[in-house]
Tab-separated table of C-alpha atoms in Angstrom:
chain	number	residue	atom	x	y	z
Y	1	MET	CA	-8.624	6.147	3.465
Y	2	ALA	CA	-8.551	5.640	-0.240
Y	3	LEU	CA	-5.488	3.730	0.007
Y	4	VAL	CA	-7.038	1.474	2.279
Y	5	SER	CA	-9.902	0.800	0.262
Y	6	VAL	CA	-7.736	-0.073	-2.673
Y	7	ILE	CA	-5.575	-2.519	-0.827
Y	8	GLY	CA	-7.963	-3.919	1.644
Y	9	GLY	CA	-9.068	-7.571	0.884
Y	10	TYR	CA	-5.989	-8.532	-0.968
Y	11	LEU	CA	-3.766	-11.332	0.352
Y	12	PRO	CA	-0.020	-10.023	-0.032
Y	13	ALA	CA	2.210	-12.573	-1.841
Y	14	MET	CA	5.839	-11.234	-1.471
Y	15	SER	CA	8.003	-12.738	-4.107
Y	16	PRO	CA	11.577	-13.412	-3.390
Y	17	VAL	CA	14.522	-11.177	-4.846
Y	18	PHE	CA	14.624	-11.710	-8.885
Y	19	VAL	CA	17.378	-13.691	-10.136
Y	20	SER	CA	19.893	-11.672	-12.475
Y	21	ASP	CA	19.537	-14.314	-15.168
Y	22	LEU	CA	16.907	-12.467	-17.481
Y	23	GLY	CA	15.352	-15.775	-18.982
Y	24	GLN	CA	14.995	-17.334	-15.569
Y	25	ARG	CA	13.433	-14.165	-14.192
Y	26	ARG	CA	11.055	-13.897	-17.031
Y	27	LYS	CA	10.004	-17.407	-16.485
Y	28	HIS	CA	9.276	-16.809	-12.967
Y	29	VAL	CA	7.342	-13.803	-13.452
Y	30	LEU	CA	5.241	-15.648	-16.010
Y	31	HIS	CA	4.560	-18.633	-13.696
Y	32	LEU	CA	3.434	-16.209	-10.961
Y	33	ASN	CA	1.290	-14.363	-13.171
Y	34	SER	CA	-0.248	-17.698	-14.293
Y	35	LEU	CA	-0.390	-19.021	-10.816
Y	36	PHE	CA	-2.286	-16.219	-9.244
Y	37	LYS	CA	-4.218	-15.661	-12.560
Y	38	VAL	CA	-2.862	-12.354	-13.361
Y	39	PRO	CA	-2.696	-10.710	-10.098
Y	40	HIS	CA	-2.230	-6.961	-9.398
Y	41	ILE	CA	1.559	-6.429	-8.809
Y	42	LEU	CA	2.131	-3.688	-6.375
Y	43	THR	CA	5.766	-2.170	-6.563
Y	44	SER	CA	7.615	1.053	-6.841
Y	45	ASP	CA	8.588	3.198	-9.933
Y	46	ARG	CA	12.309	2.304	-9.146
Y	47	LEU	CA	11.671	-1.301	-9.642
Y	48	VAL	CA	9.083	-1.527	-12.505
Y	49	HIS	CA	11.956	-2.199	-15.001
Y	50	GLU	CA	12.861	-5.423	-13.056
Y	51	PHE	CA	9.675	-7.046	-14.526
Y	52	LEU	CA	11.077	-6.669	-18.127
Y	53	ASN	CA	7.960	-4.969	-19.997
Y	54	ILE	CA	6.331	-8.513	-19.960
Y	55	ASP	CA	3.149	-8.036	-21.787
Y	56	GLY	CA	-0.022	-8.963	-19.574
Y	57	LEU	CA	1.091	-7.865	-16.057
Y	58	HIS	CA	-1.116	-5.740	-13.885
Y	59	ILE	CA	1.685	-3.523	-12.560
Y	60	ILE	CA	0.544	-0.815	-10.011
Y	61	THR	CA	3.204	1.435	-8.515
Y	62	VAL	CA	2.962	2.801	-5.014
Y	63	GLU	CA	3.702	6.361	-6.519
Y	64	SER	CA	0.699	6.027	-8.800
Y	65	LEU	CA	-1.613	5.474	-5.756
Y	66	VAL	CA	-0.136	8.087	-3.886
Y	67	ASN	CA	-0.535	10.589	-6.820
Y	68	LYS	CA	-4.313	9.746	-6.959
Y	69	LEU	CA	-5.202	10.684	-3.375
Y	70	PRO	CA	-7.458	13.902	-3.164
Y	71	ASN	CA	-5.554	16.854	-1.977
Y	72	ASP	CA	-7.326	16.953	1.183
Y	73	VAL	CA	-5.912	13.301	1.998
Y	74	SER	CA	-2.644	13.043	3.386
Y	75	CYS	CA	-0.355	9.857	3.732
Y	76	VAL	CA	-0.391	9.973	7.214
Y	77	PRO	CA	-1.899	7.083	9.182
Y	78	THR	CA	-5.350	7.750	10.565
Y	79	PRO	CA	-7.381	6.170	13.337
Y	80	ASN	CA	-9.374	4.415	10.815
Y	81	LEU	CA	-8.481	0.570	11.568
Y	82	GLY	CA	-10.083	-0.446	8.200
Y	83	HIS	CA	-10.955	-4.265	7.772
Y	84	GLN	CA	-10.642	-6.131	11.005
Y	85	LYS	CA	-9.276	-9.759	10.414
Y	86	GLU	CA	-10.193	-12.745	12.405
Y	87	PRO	CA	-7.598	-14.952	14.109
Y	88	GLY	CA	-7.798	-17.452	11.285
Y	89	ASP	CA	-7.226	-15.251	8.510
Y	90	ALA	CA	-4.266	-15.451	6.403
Y	91	ALA	CA	-1.896	-12.522	6.785
Y	92	ILE	CA	0.854	-13.123	4.127
Y	93	LEU	CA	1.725	-15.558	1.496
Y	94	MET	CA	5.583	-15.895	1.353
Y	95	LEU	CA	7.035	-17.231	-2.015
Y	96	THR	CA	10.378	-19.131	-1.464
Y	97	LEU	CA	12.897	-20.019	-4.284
Y	98	LYS	CA	13.500	-23.908	-5.144
Y	99	ARG	CA	17.273	-24.317	-5.221
Y	100	LYS	CA	18.487	-27.088	-7.735
Y	101	GLY	CA	21.822	-28.709	-7.160
Y	102	SER	CA	22.548	-26.825	-3.622
Y	103	GLY	CA	25.245	-29.199	-2.852
Y	104	SER	CA	23.385	-30.796	0.218
Y	105	LYS	CA	24.055	-34.328	-0.733
Y	106	GLU	CA	26.195	-36.128	1.793
Y	107	GLN	CA	28.930	-38.372	0.546
Y	108	SER	CA	29.896	-41.675	2.392
Y	109	ASP	CA	33.259	-43.239	2.291
Protein backbone atom coordinates (compact mmCIF):
# COMPACT_ATOMS: atom_id res chain seq x y z
CA MET A 1 0.00 0.00 0.00
CA ALA A 2 2.86 2.43 0.71
CA LEU A 3 4.32 1.71 -2.72
CA VAL A 4 1.02 2.54 -4.40
CA SER A 5 0.87 5.92 -2.63
CA VAL A 6 4.40 6.74 -3.79
CA ILE A 7 3.83 5.86 -7.44
CA GLY A 8 0.16 6.81 -7.71
CA GLY A 9 -0.52 9.95 -9.73
CA TYR A 10 2.59 9.77 -11.91
CA LEU A 11 2.57 9.27 -15.68
CA PRO A 12 5.26 6.74 -16.66
CA ALA A 13 7.45 7.77 -19.60
CA MET A 14 9.43 4.80 -20.85
CA SER A 15 12.78 5.75 -22.38
CA PRO A 16 14.32 3.74 -25.21
CA VAL A 17 17.45 1.72 -24.46
CA PHE A 18 20.43 4.01 -23.92
CA VAL A 19 22.98 4.27 -26.72
CA SER A 20 26.52 3.05 -26.06
CA ASP A 21 28.07 6.40 -27.07
CA LEU A 22 28.48 8.07 -23.66
CA GLY A 23 28.35 11.61 -25.06
CA GLN A 24 25.06 10.93 -26.85
CA ARG A 25 23.69 9.16 -23.78
CA ARG A 26 24.56 12.13 -21.56
CA LYS A 27 22.89 14.49 -24.05
CA HIS A 28 19.76 12.29 -24.12
CA VAL A 29 19.51 12.08 -20.31
CA LEU A 30 20.01 15.83 -19.90
CA HIS A 31 17.36 16.50 -22.57
CA LEU A 32 14.83 14.26 -20.77
CA ASN A 33 15.69 15.88 -17.44
CA SER A 34 15.00 19.31 -18.94
CA LEU A 35 11.93 18.24 -20.95
CA PHE A 36 10.19 16.74 -17.92
CA LYS A 37 11.45 19.43 -15.49
CA VAL A 38 13.62 17.20 -13.27
CA PRO A 39 11.45 14.06 -13.22
CA HIS A 40 11.61 11.19 -10.77
CA ILE A 41 13.65 8.49 -12.52
CA LEU A 42 12.71 4.99 -11.39
CA THR A 43 15.30 2.32 -12.12
CA SER A 44 17.02 -0.63 -10.46
CA ASP A 45 20.27 -0.67 -8.46
CA ARG A 46 21.73 -2.68 -11.32
CA LEU A 47 21.09 0.11 -13.86
CA VAL A 48 21.90 3.26 -11.86
CA HIS A 49 25.41 3.43 -13.36
CA GLU A 50 23.84 3.87 -16.83
CA PHE A 51 22.91 7.44 -15.81
CA LEU A 52 26.63 8.37 -15.69
CA ASN A 53 26.48 10.09 -12.26
CA ILE A 54 25.00 13.20 -13.89
CA ASP A 55 24.33 15.90 -11.29
CA GLY A 56 20.75 17.07 -10.84
CA LEU A 57 18.97 13.80 -11.63
CA HIS A 58 16.32 12.61 -9.19
CA ILE A 59 16.99 8.84 -9.33
CA ILE A 60 14.96 6.45 -7.18
CA THR A 61 15.68 2.73 -7.18
CA VAL A 62 12.99 0.11 -6.88
CA GLU A 63 15.09 -1.59 -4.21
CA SER A 64 15.16 1.56 -2.07
CA LEU A 65 11.37 1.75 -2.18
CA VAL A 66 10.98 -1.90 -1.22
CA ASN A 67 13.50 -1.48 1.62
CA LYS A 68 11.45 1.40 3.06
CA LEU A 69 8.31 -0.73 3.40
CA PRO A 70 7.28 -1.34 7.01
CA ASN A 71 8.03 -4.86 8.26
CA ASP A 72 4.36 -5.77 8.34
CA VAL A 73 3.88 -4.87 4.65
CA SER A 74 4.77 -7.42 2.03
CA CYS A 75 5.42 -6.96 -1.67
CA VAL A 76 2.52 -9.26 -2.50
CA PRO A 77 -0.24 -7.47 -4.43
CA THR A 78 -3.21 -6.56 -2.26
CA PRO A 79 -6.87 -6.25 -3.22
CA ASN A 80 -6.59 -2.44 -2.86
CA LEU A 81 -7.02 -1.18 -6.42
CA GLY A 82 -5.59 2.27 -5.68
CA HIS A 83 -6.43 5.25 -7.86
CA GLN A 84 -9.13 4.44 -10.39
CA LYS A 85 -8.39 5.79 -13.88
CA GLU A 86 -10.96 7.24 -16.21
CA PRO A 87 -11.27 6.13 -19.88
CA GLY A 88 -9.69 9.37 -21.14
CA ASP A 89 -6.68 9.26 -18.78
CA ALA A 90 -3.21 8.73 -20.23
CA ALA A 91 -1.72 5.35 -19.40
CA ILE A 92 1.89 5.70 -20.50
CA LEU A 93 4.10 8.02 -22.51
CA MET A 94 6.44 6.09 -24.81
CA LEU A 95 9.57 7.89 -25.97
CA THR A 96 11.21 6.86 -29.23
CA LEU A 97 14.56 7.48 -30.85
CA LYS A 98 14.88 9.78 -33.83
CA ARG A 99 17.08 8.08 -36.39
CA LYS A 100 19.41 10.16 -38.51
CA GLY A 101 20.57 8.89 -41.89
CA SER A 102 18.68 5.63 -41.67
CA GLY A 103 19.19 5.00 -45.39
CA SER A 104 15.48 5.17 -46.14
CA LYS A 105 15.92 7.45 -49.17
CA GLU A 106 14.89 5.83 -52.41
CA GLN A 107 17.13 6.17 -55.42
CA SER A 108 15.70 6.57 -58.89
CA ASP A 109 17.45 5.69 -62.15
